[in-house]
Short mmCIF file of C-alpha atoms in Angstrom, two decimals:
data_model
loop_
_atom_site.label_atom_id
_atom_site.label_comp_id
_atom_site.label_asym_id
_atom_site.label_seq_id
_atom_site.Cartn_x
_atom_site.Cartn_y
_atom_site.Cartn_z
CA MET G 6 123.21 45.78 77.53
CA THR G 7 126.13 44.42 79.55
CA CYS G 8 129.71 44.47 78.32
CA LEU G 9 129.56 40.71 77.71
CA LYS G 10 126.39 41.11 75.67
CA GLN G 11 128.03 43.91 73.70
CA PHE G 12 130.87 41.54 72.90
CA LYS G 13 128.51 38.75 71.78
CA TYR G 14 126.57 41.26 69.68
CA SER G 15 129.81 42.40 68.10
CA LEU G 16 130.81 38.83 67.30
CA ILE G 17 127.51 38.22 65.55
CA LEU G 18 127.86 41.45 63.58
CA THR G 19 131.48 40.67 62.77
CA THR G 20 130.52 37.23 61.46
CA CYS G 21 127.83 38.72 59.22
CA LEU G 22 130.18 41.35 57.83
CA THR G 23 133.27 39.13 57.66
CA VAL G 24 135.30 41.96 59.20
CA PRO G 25 138.11 40.49 61.37
CA LEU G 26 137.92 43.03 64.20
CA PHE G 27 137.69 40.70 67.17
CA ALA G 28 139.32 37.64 65.64
CA SER G 29 142.92 37.17 64.63
CA HIS G 30 143.84 35.20 61.53
CA HIS G 31 144.90 32.41 63.88
CA THR G 32 141.59 32.21 65.76
CA PRO G 33 138.47 31.50 63.70
CA ILE G 34 135.40 33.44 64.76
CA GLU G 35 133.50 30.19 65.39
CA GLU G 36 136.16 29.15 67.88
CA ILE G 37 135.99 32.48 69.71
CA GLU G 38 132.22 32.20 70.13
CA HIS G 39 132.67 29.04 72.19
CA HIS G 40 135.41 30.40 74.42
CA ASN G 41 134.72 30.79 78.12
CA VAL G 42 135.03 34.56 77.90
CA VAL G 43 136.38 36.38 80.94
CA LYS G 44 133.96 39.07 82.12
CA PRO G 45 135.53 42.50 81.55
CA LYS G 46 136.06 44.91 84.43
CA HIS G 47 135.28 47.94 82.28
CA ALA G 48 132.96 48.86 79.44
CA PHE G 49 134.23 48.90 75.86
CA GLY G 50 131.65 49.25 73.08
CA LEU G 51 133.57 49.20 69.77
CA LEU G 52 131.77 47.58 66.85
CA PRO G 53 133.35 46.98 63.43
CA SER G 54 132.95 49.70 60.82
CA THR G 55 131.08 48.35 57.81
CA PRO G 56 132.64 48.60 54.34
CA HIS G 57 129.61 50.63 53.26
CA MET G 58 130.15 53.24 55.96
CA LYS G 59 133.87 53.46 55.24
CA GLU G 60 133.17 54.04 51.56
CA LEU G 61 130.71 56.81 52.41
CA LEU G 62 133.32 58.50 54.55
CA ARG G 63 135.96 58.22 51.83
CA THR G 64 133.76 60.37 49.60
CA VAL G 65 134.33 63.20 52.06
CA ASN G 66 138.07 63.01 51.41
CA ASP G 67 137.35 63.45 47.70
CA ILE G 68 135.26 66.53 48.52
CA HIS G 69 138.13 67.95 50.57
CA ASP G 70 140.53 67.43 47.66
CA GLU G 71 138.18 69.34 45.34
CA ARG G 72 137.78 72.16 47.86
CA ARG G 73 141.57 72.55 48.19
CA GLU G 74 141.89 72.81 44.42
CA GLN G 75 139.22 75.54 44.48
CA GLY G 76 141.02 77.44 47.21
CA LYS G 77 138.30 76.74 49.78
CA LYS G 78 138.69 75.63 53.38
CA ALA G 79 139.08 71.87 53.70
CA LEU G 80 140.54 69.18 55.91
CA SER G 81 144.11 70.15 56.72
CA PRO G 82 146.26 67.84 54.60
CA LEU G 83 149.15 65.90 56.04
CA GLN G 84 152.57 67.18 55.03
CA LEU G 85 153.49 63.79 53.61
CA HIS G 86 157.07 64.70 52.77
CA ALA G 87 157.81 66.24 56.14
CA LYS G 88 160.41 64.59 58.32
CA VAL G 89 158.82 62.62 61.14
CA PRO G 90 160.34 63.66 64.48
CA THR G 91 161.38 60.96 66.92
CA SER G 92 158.69 61.98 69.39
CA SER G 93 155.50 63.99 69.78
CA ASP G 94 153.23 64.70 72.73
CA MET G 95 149.68 66.05 72.87
CA THR G 96 148.89 64.43 76.22
CA PRO G 97 149.23 67.78 78.10
CA TYR G 98 146.11 68.99 76.25
CA ALA G 99 143.89 66.01 77.14
CA VAL G 100 141.34 65.81 79.94
CA ILE G 101 140.71 62.21 80.96
CA VAL G 102 137.04 61.21 81.10
CA ASP G 103 135.22 58.10 82.34
CA GLN G 104 132.70 56.29 80.17
CA GLY G 105 131.50 54.32 83.19
CA GLU G 106 129.42 51.22 82.50
CA LEU G 107 128.21 52.48 79.13
CA GLY G 108 129.59 51.09 75.87
CA SER G 109 130.31 54.58 74.56
CA CYS G 110 134.06 54.33 73.93
CA THR G 111 133.78 55.71 70.39
CA SER G 112 131.99 58.82 71.66
CA ASN G 113 134.45 59.29 74.51
CA SER G 114 137.52 58.94 72.30
CA SER G 115 136.03 61.18 69.59
CA ALA G 116 135.29 63.87 72.18
CA GLN G 117 138.85 63.57 73.47
CA CYS G 118 140.34 64.11 70.01
CA VAL G 119 138.11 67.11 69.34
CA ARG G 120 138.95 68.62 72.72
CA VAL G 121 142.69 68.32 72.08
CA ILE G 122 142.33 70.01 68.68
CA LYS G 123 140.21 72.83 70.12
CA THR G 124 142.81 73.36 72.85
CA LEU G 125 145.65 73.50 70.32
CA GLU G 126 143.70 75.94 68.14
CA LEU G 127 143.09 78.24 71.11
CA LEU G 128 146.75 78.10 72.10
CA LYS G 129 147.65 79.51 68.69
CA VAL G 130 145.77 82.74 69.38
CA GLU G 131 145.97 83.05 73.17
CA HIS G 132 149.74 83.23 73.56
CA ALA G 133 149.62 84.88 76.98
CA LEU G 134 147.58 82.11 78.61
CA SER G 135 148.99 78.94 80.17
CA VAL G 136 147.98 75.48 79.00
CA SER G 137 145.94 74.95 82.17
CA ALA G 138 144.10 78.24 81.60
CA ILE G 139 143.35 77.28 78.00
CA LYS G 140 142.13 73.83 79.03
CA ALA G 141 139.76 75.44 81.53
CA GLN G 142 138.15 77.41 78.68
CA VAL G 143 137.60 74.41 76.41
CA GLN G 144 134.55 72.23 76.98
CA THR G 145 134.32 68.56 76.10
CA LEU G 146 131.67 67.70 73.52
CA SER G 147 128.58 66.01 74.94
CA ARG G 148 129.48 62.34 74.87
CA LEU G 149 125.94 61.27 75.77
CA TYR G 150 124.53 63.31 72.87
CA HIS G 151 127.08 61.86 70.47
CA TYR G 152 126.39 58.29 71.62
CA TYR G 153 122.62 58.80 71.27
CA TYR G 154 123.01 59.89 67.65
CA GLU G 155 125.44 57.08 66.91
CA ARG G 156 122.72 54.60 67.86
CA LYS G 157 120.06 56.59 66.03
CA HIS G 158 122.22 56.47 62.91
CA MET G 159 122.63 52.69 63.32
CA SER G 160 118.87 52.15 63.63
CA ASP G 161 116.51 51.39 60.77
CA SER G 162 112.98 50.03 60.28
CA SER G 163 113.98 46.58 61.54
CA HIS G 164 116.44 47.50 64.31
CA ASN G 165 116.08 50.16 66.98
CA TYR G 166 119.32 50.60 68.90
CA ILE G 167 118.35 53.82 70.66
CA ASN G 168 117.09 51.93 73.70
CA GLN G 169 120.07 49.55 73.72
CA ASP G 170 123.60 50.03 74.97
CA SER G 171 124.78 48.49 71.73
CA GLY G 172 128.12 50.22 71.30
CA ALA G 173 129.05 51.75 67.94
CA SER G 174 131.77 51.77 65.29
CA ILE G 175 134.37 54.45 64.69
CA ALA G 176 132.75 55.06 61.30
CA ASP G 177 129.47 55.76 63.13
CA ALA G 178 131.32 58.16 65.44
CA VAL G 179 132.86 59.98 62.49
CA TRP G 180 129.53 60.11 60.66
CA VAL G 181 127.88 61.78 63.67
CA LEU G 182 130.66 64.38 63.88
CA HIS G 183 130.16 65.21 60.20
CA ASN G 184 126.35 65.21 60.12
CA TYR G 185 125.13 66.15 63.59
CA GLY G 186 128.09 67.51 65.48
CA ALA G 187 127.63 67.63 69.25
CA PRO G 188 126.89 70.33 71.80
CA ASP G 189 129.15 71.03 74.74
CA GLU G 190 128.79 68.71 77.70
CA GLY G 191 127.08 71.48 79.66
CA ASP G 192 124.06 71.14 77.33
CA TRP G 193 123.65 67.40 77.91
CA LYS G 194 125.72 66.06 80.77
CA TYR G 195 127.16 62.56 80.88
CA ASP G 196 124.53 60.89 83.07
CA ILE G 197 124.44 57.31 81.83
CA SER G 198 121.00 56.73 83.39
CA LYS G 199 119.68 59.03 80.64
CA PHE G 200 121.44 57.41 77.69
CA THR G 201 118.13 56.38 76.03
CA GLN G 202 116.55 59.83 76.41
CA HIS G 203 116.38 62.20 73.45
CA PRO G 204 118.65 65.17 74.15
CA PRO G 205 116.92 68.52 74.76
CA VAL G 206 116.08 70.75 71.80
CA ILE G 207 118.66 73.34 72.81
CA ALA G 208 121.33 70.63 72.56
CA ASP G 209 120.38 70.01 68.93
CA ALA G 210 120.69 73.70 68.14
CA HIS G 211 124.08 73.97 69.81
CA ALA G 212 125.26 70.78 68.10
CA LYS G 213 124.58 72.33 64.70
CA TYR G 214 126.41 75.48 65.74
CA ASN G 215 129.41 73.48 66.93
CA LYS G 216 129.43 71.43 63.73
CA ASP G 217 129.49 74.57 61.61
CA ALA G 218 132.07 76.38 63.74
CA SER G 219 134.33 73.69 65.18
CA ASN G 220 136.37 73.01 62.02
CA ILE G 221 136.69 69.28 62.67
CA GLY G 222 137.27 66.66 59.99
CA THR G 223 138.50 63.06 59.81
CA GLU G 224 140.49 60.86 57.47
CA GLU G 225 141.08 57.12 57.64
CA ILE G 226 144.65 55.86 57.98
CA LYS G 227 145.45 52.47 56.52
CA PRO G 228 145.52 49.90 59.37
CA GLY G 229 149.08 49.08 60.38
CA ASP G 230 150.56 52.28 58.91
CA ILE G 231 152.44 53.51 61.98
CA ASN G 232 154.51 56.00 59.98
CA THR G 233 151.39 57.93 58.97
CA VAL G 234 150.15 57.75 62.56
CA LYS G 235 153.42 59.30 63.75
CA LEU G 236 153.27 61.89 60.98
CA SER G 237 149.73 62.81 62.02
CA LEU G 238 150.67 63.13 65.68
CA SER G 239 153.75 65.22 64.93
CA GLN G 240 151.60 67.66 62.92
CA GLY G 241 149.09 68.10 65.73
CA TYR G 242 146.40 65.62 64.68
CA PRO G 243 145.16 63.05 67.25
CA VAL G 244 144.37 59.57 65.94
CA LEU G 245 141.32 57.48 66.80
CA MET G 246 142.28 53.86 67.30
CA GLY G 247 140.09 50.75 67.38
CA PHE G 248 141.65 47.61 68.81
CA THR G 249 140.96 44.12 70.11
CA VAL G 250 141.01 43.82 73.90
CA TYR G 251 142.70 40.72 75.32
CA ASP G 252 142.39 39.95 79.01
CA SER G 253 145.92 41.19 79.81
CA PHE G 254 144.64 44.70 79.05
CA GLU G 255 142.32 44.34 82.05
CA SER G 256 145.13 43.16 84.36
CA ASP G 257 146.12 44.95 87.56
CA VAL G 258 149.60 45.47 86.13
CA VAL G 259 148.27 47.50 83.20
CA ALA G 260 145.83 49.35 85.46
CA ASN G 261 148.66 50.34 87.81
CA THR G 262 151.48 51.01 85.33
CA GLY G 263 149.71 52.01 82.13
CA TYR G 264 152.03 49.78 80.12
CA VAL G 265 150.25 47.49 77.65
CA PRO G 266 152.48 44.65 76.42
CA MET G 267 151.87 42.58 73.31
CA PRO G 268 149.17 40.04 74.26
CA ASN G 269 149.74 36.31 74.07
CA THR G 270 146.99 35.68 71.56
CA ASN G 271 147.37 31.90 71.83
CA LYS G 272 146.54 31.87 75.54
CA GLU G 273 144.56 35.02 76.32
CA GLU G 274 140.83 35.48 75.92
CA ILE G 275 139.33 38.20 73.74
CA LEU G 276 137.07 40.49 75.77
CA GLY G 277 135.81 42.82 73.04
CA GLY G 278 136.78 45.90 71.08
CA HIS G 279 137.71 49.35 72.38
CA ALA G 280 138.25 52.82 70.89
CA VAL G 281 140.81 55.27 72.30
CA ALA G 282 142.76 58.39 71.30
CA ILE G 283 146.46 58.19 70.35
CA LEU G 284 148.14 61.43 71.40
CA GLY G 285 151.89 60.89 71.20
CA HIS G 286 154.83 58.72 70.21
CA ASP G 287 158.43 58.09 71.23
CA ASP G 288 160.92 56.25 69.03
CA HIS G 289 163.43 55.96 71.87
CA ASP G 290 161.11 54.29 74.41
CA THR G 291 162.35 50.69 74.60
CA THR G 292 160.13 49.49 77.45
CA GLY G 293 159.66 45.73 77.32
CA GLY G 294 162.37 45.39 74.69
CA TYR G 295 160.22 46.98 71.99
CA SER G 296 161.47 49.77 69.76
CA GLY G 297 159.14 52.73 70.16
CA HIS G 298 155.76 53.30 71.80
CA PHE G 299 152.58 55.32 71.35
CA TRP G 300 150.95 57.30 74.18
CA VAL G 301 147.19 56.82 74.39
CA ALA G 302 144.33 58.43 76.35
CA ASN G 303 141.81 55.93 77.71
CA SER G 304 138.26 56.68 78.89
CA TRP G 305 138.23 54.74 82.16
CA GLY G 306 138.73 57.67 84.51
CA THR G 307 141.67 58.88 86.57
CA GLU G 308 141.97 55.84 88.84
CA TRP G 309 143.39 53.71 86.01
CA GLY G 310 146.64 53.82 84.04
CA VAL G 311 149.72 55.99 84.30
CA ALA G 312 149.80 59.66 85.29
CA LEU G 313 151.10 62.20 82.79
CA HIS G 314 151.28 65.91 83.60
CA GLY G 315 149.54 65.27 86.93
CA GLN G 316 146.64 63.29 85.46
CA ARG G 317 146.13 59.51 85.42
CA GLY G 318 144.29 57.67 82.70
CA PHE G 319 146.90 57.15 79.97
CA PHE G 320 148.65 54.05 78.67
CA LYS G 321 151.35 53.23 76.15
CA VAL G 322 151.61 50.43 73.61
CA PRO G 323 154.51 49.25 71.44
CA TYR G 324 154.55 50.34 67.81
CA GLU G 325 154.25 46.65 67.03
CA PHE G 326 150.77 46.62 68.61
CA ILE G 327 149.50 49.29 66.22
CA ALA G 328 151.31 47.75 63.24
CA ASN G 329 149.58 44.40 63.86
CA THR G 330 146.27 44.56 62.00
CA ASP G 331 144.97 41.54 63.92
CA LEU G 332 145.15 43.70 67.05
CA THR G 333 144.50 47.23 65.77
CA SER G 334 141.74 47.28 63.19
CA GLU G 335 141.10 50.98 62.56
CA LEU G 336 143.00 54.28 62.61
CA TRP G 337 141.48 57.69 61.85
CA ARG G 338 143.23 61.03 62.11
CA VAL G 339 141.14 63.91 63.43
CA ALA G 340 142.01 67.34 62.05
CA ASN G 341 140.73 70.87 61.68
CA ALA G 342 138.61 71.63 58.62
CA SER G 343 135.53 73.55 57.54
CA LEU G 344 132.62 71.15 57.25
CA SER G 345 129.64 73.49 57.41
CA ASP G 346 128.51 72.61 53.89
CA ILE G 347 129.55 68.95 53.85
CA SER G 348 127.08 66.25 54.87
CA ILE G 349 127.51 62.50 54.54
CA LYS G 350 124.37 60.58 53.64
CA LYS G 351 123.72 56.92 54.35
#
């Protein structure tokens, strides 16, 4: 399915669910459907998370609370009363990937968050090794495997999305991490020509092992709550972000500088929805006249965006962008936890 078709599919789904992911309060969904949409240069793939899926995932947070009370391993809680530093930076631990022409942004951004956490965990025990040496030891989760099981999870008796490049929601991405896990990319490489193929049996076995051993959990952050986002980042937890893409995001200026300004929503076209990984913040960055910015890892390869620590592929957005719930619809922190005996059912 092309990017434009993904967008139209998302609009239909959004209309059915009445979830305002791709429409602002100032632009009715019916009006957007008749816009002359600009064809995107890159693939996106974000679909809105359904209320049902979000509620299922919230039950996991209740389980974690019970486990903490019982003295068992659980999702690492945020230190809510901790002072939020003026800046944080996990971008040195990221490895930029390229989703190519596949609408797998939720899988790519999820894999990025998990990789950063695994790198940070290894740094805690391997004090003698450099960051580059640690990064070389950590493998990215198989994005193609993860995207396959996202679409399998979305499918039912009346809809089969396995053979479609349908995109997926962040809730779907989180559900797969909890229930299937994912093998390392070496078990099922990111060859988009194989995205409809069932992963090999060995990949399933390694996915279960990773799920049991990786200590990864997630927790939704209320949309617009930039203070909790900053708190999460400062405590070493990347944040998955789902946002509306306006055509300025696809401009040459953004591609060359990595700076994403606030879009002019009255004049710009909506291209779709995208999921990325927030990895840092800076209260003192006043670029564009805005007070504070977040640093974000994209999944469009190393020929796009700004270079950080010798690697292109990042961008920054004003705090105001994340605080605006018409632009940023979902935020999920990714943390270390023990999930071997926790499974989320549909």
